[in-house]
Amino acid sequence: MPDRAPDPLVAEEPSLTPRHQEALQQFILLWGEMASHWGINRTMAQIHALLYAAERPLDTDEIMERLQISRGNANMNLRALVDWDLVRKTHQIGSRKDYYTAEQDVWKITTTIIEQRRKREIKPVQQALAACTTTLRTGEPLTNEEAQFVDRIDNLADFIDVFEGFTSAFLPFLQSRSGEQVKRVIQFAQKVRRTKNGEHDDG
Amino acid sequence: MPDRAPDPLVAEEPSLTPRHQEALQQFILLWGEMASHWGINRTMAQIHALLYAAERPLDTDEIMERLQISRGNANMNLRALVDWDLVRKTHQIGSRKDYYTAEQDVWKITTTIIEQRRKREIKPVQQALAACTTTLRTGEPLTNEEAQFVDRIDNLADFIDVFEGFTSAFLPFLQSRSGEQVKRVIQFAQKVRRTKNGEHDDG
DNA sequence: ATTTCGTTTCAATGCGGAGTGAAAGATAAG
DNA sequence: CTTATCTTTCACTCCGCATTGAAACGAAAT
């Protein structure tokens, strides 16, 4: 039966200097703000920022304390982060608690986020677009205006396909932390562009 | 209720077939939904969808009517769309009203959106990250943990720089509607990756 | 078995950003 | 000038989504 120090609730990180605390605060707020501009849960991003910046695994209580959020909230968003593969549960000997750590490699983090968002959002859109054209093609032949609309939807769908190809071609680069390779491809792209310039027209 | 109201203001689009109406509805809802997943105002996206799908310029009242939104709302979001360069004001002879049209080229639309979001969101993040490190470097030399944190912030900032380069290298391709060129670059990217594979190590 | 320590769920609540609409502002026509 | 027509603003309201917290659940220790 391990008896604990009677220092129950005030769990300020003792090892952080004031300016470290402040910078961490800035960082967390920034990350949350940015995320919410991209349709990602603010708190989820704040937890992620905290874990990214943390020098060691944190448990739920520490996260609650630092971000001033409820247990339920912390738990839900931690689950989401684990589900997104951005955070891992770990354990420490002598404790039954779950501890959490975030991936440290920014390239991997980005890859993961892109992959996850792609998985969750591209396919449904493609299906929904298909559903639109299906609605239009039901029954009678298309009127001119309907045909025009179908064309526009198709343009969109085609574009999304190319974009998909583009993304899946480049994800492996990010995954393998190969900044140099990315730069090579950028240079090639610029060359292709100069070479081909003027050849394209919209006739 | 009477079978037909003689109200001259109820201006249902007479030329749209029921299925066209329905598909349009689906399309608009889809677009709005998707946008809100990406941190973009739902109504703004719905207006954009409506204008993208429309076969002719629409005025504010038509937009209000179709989307069931207030004049103020329509106006604000139209302004935003014009500000984003996604929609243009046009005029018709014999009318003082403003009419609105959306760009039809999906490549251009995408370019524009990416450019705008970059403009609005990348720079502020870079500055805020810089501010974090400034906070840390104020006064005393860095402790070990502080130095570690600075490193992580720097990693992030560096990554954003590369990403910026990547984006600005590829935007011109989208702008010029050059799907073919994009495909060439993708192929090259894949070749580079195969070639270099195994050369990178993490030592 | 019971107790203890942790996690998860979910109905109820709260908050911030989106939307409203009346009033003010613009601009063209008379 | 005044009127008529259309646009813009902004203080207030409202709604959807995030958050809460208490109760249920689970699993290790005893």
mmCIF file of N, CA and C in Angstrom, chain A residues 47-48 51 78 81-89 100-103:
data_model
loop_
_atom_site.group_PDB
_atom_site.id
_atom_site.type_symbol
_atom_site.label_atom_id
_atom_site.label_comp_id
_atom_site.label_asym_id
_atom_site.label_seq_id
_atom_site.Cartn_x
_atom_site.Cartn_y
_atom_site.Cartn_z
ATOM 1 N N ILE A 47 -4.323 19.219 -26.860
ATOM 2 C CA ILE A 47 -3.723 18.042 -26.221
ATOM 3 C C ILE A 47 -2.534 17.565 -27.038
ATOM 4 N N HIS A 48 -2.734 17.545 -28.338
ATOM 5 C CA HIS A 48 -1.647 17.094 -29.197
ATOM 6 C C HIS A 48 -0.424 18.001 -29.042
ATOM 7 N N LEU A 51 1.346 17.262 -25.804
ATOM 8 C CA LEU A 51 2.120 16.022 -25.827
ATOM 9 C C LEU A 51 3.327 16.143 -26.752
ATOM 10 N N LEU A 78 -8.334 12.217 -26.273
ATOM 11 C CA LEU A 78 -7.186 11.316 -26.305
ATOM 12 C C LEU A 78 -7.508 10.094 -27.153
ATOM 13 N N LEU A 81 -7.262 11.042 -30.685
ATOM 14 C CA LEU A 81 -5.872 11.183 -31.124
ATOM 15 C C LEU A 81 -5.226 9.821 -31.347
ATOM 16 N N VAL A 82 -5.519 8.890 -30.449
ATOM 17 C CA VAL A 82 -4.991 7.540 -30.625
ATOM 18 C C VAL A 82 -5.585 6.937 -31.898
ATOM 19 N N ASP A 83 -6.867 7.176 -32.091
ATOM 20 C CA ASP A 83 -7.545 6.652 -33.276
ATOM 21 C C ASP A 83 -6.939 7.226 -34.552
ATOM 22 N N TRP A 84 -6.505 8.465 -34.482
ATOM 23 C CA TRP A 84 -5.877 9.109 -35.639
ATOM 24 C C TRP A 84 -4.416 8.704 -35.803
ATOM 25 N N ASP A 85 -3.905 7.897 -34.888
ATOM 26 C CA ASP A 85 -2.497 7.489 -34.931
ATOM 27 C C ASP A 85 -1.537 8.646 -34.680
ATOM 28 N N LEU A 86 -2.000 9.643 -33.969
ATOM 29 C CA LEU A 86 -1.104 10.759 -33.666
ATOM 30 C C LEU A 86 -0.509 10.629 -32.279
ATOM 31 N N VAL A 87 -1.125 9.800 -31.486
ATOM 32 C CA VAL A 87 -0.699 9.657 -30.087
ATOM 33 C C VAL A 87 -0.718 8.175 -29.729
ATOM 34 N N ARG A 88 0.199 7.771 -28.876
ATOM 35 C CA ARG A 88 0.225 6.379 -28.428
ATOM 36 C C ARG A 88 0.053 6.295 -26.929
ATOM 37 N N LYS A 89 -0.678 5.267 -26.510
ATOM 38 C CA LYS A 89 -0.778 4.951 -25.094
ATOM 39 C C LYS A 89 0.478 4.226 -24.678
ATOM 40 N N TYR A 100 0.459 8.977 -22.169
ATOM 41 C CA TYR A 100 0.321 9.260 -23.597
ATOM 42 C C TYR A 100 1.540 9.998 -24.124
ATOM 43 N N THR A 101 1.944 9.622 -25.328
ATOM 44 C CA THR A 101 3.034 10.330 -26.005
ATOM 45 C C THR A 101 2.627 10.638 -27.440
ATOM 46 N N ALA A 102 3.181 11.713 -27.977
ATOM 47 C CA ALA A 102 2.910 12.068 -29.364
ATOM 48 C C ALA A 102 4.136 11.780 -30.210
ATOM 49 N N GLU A 103 3.894 11.373 -31.426
ATOM 50 C CA GLU A 103 4.957 11.232 -32.416
ATOM 51 C C GLU A 103 5.762 12.535 -32.466
#
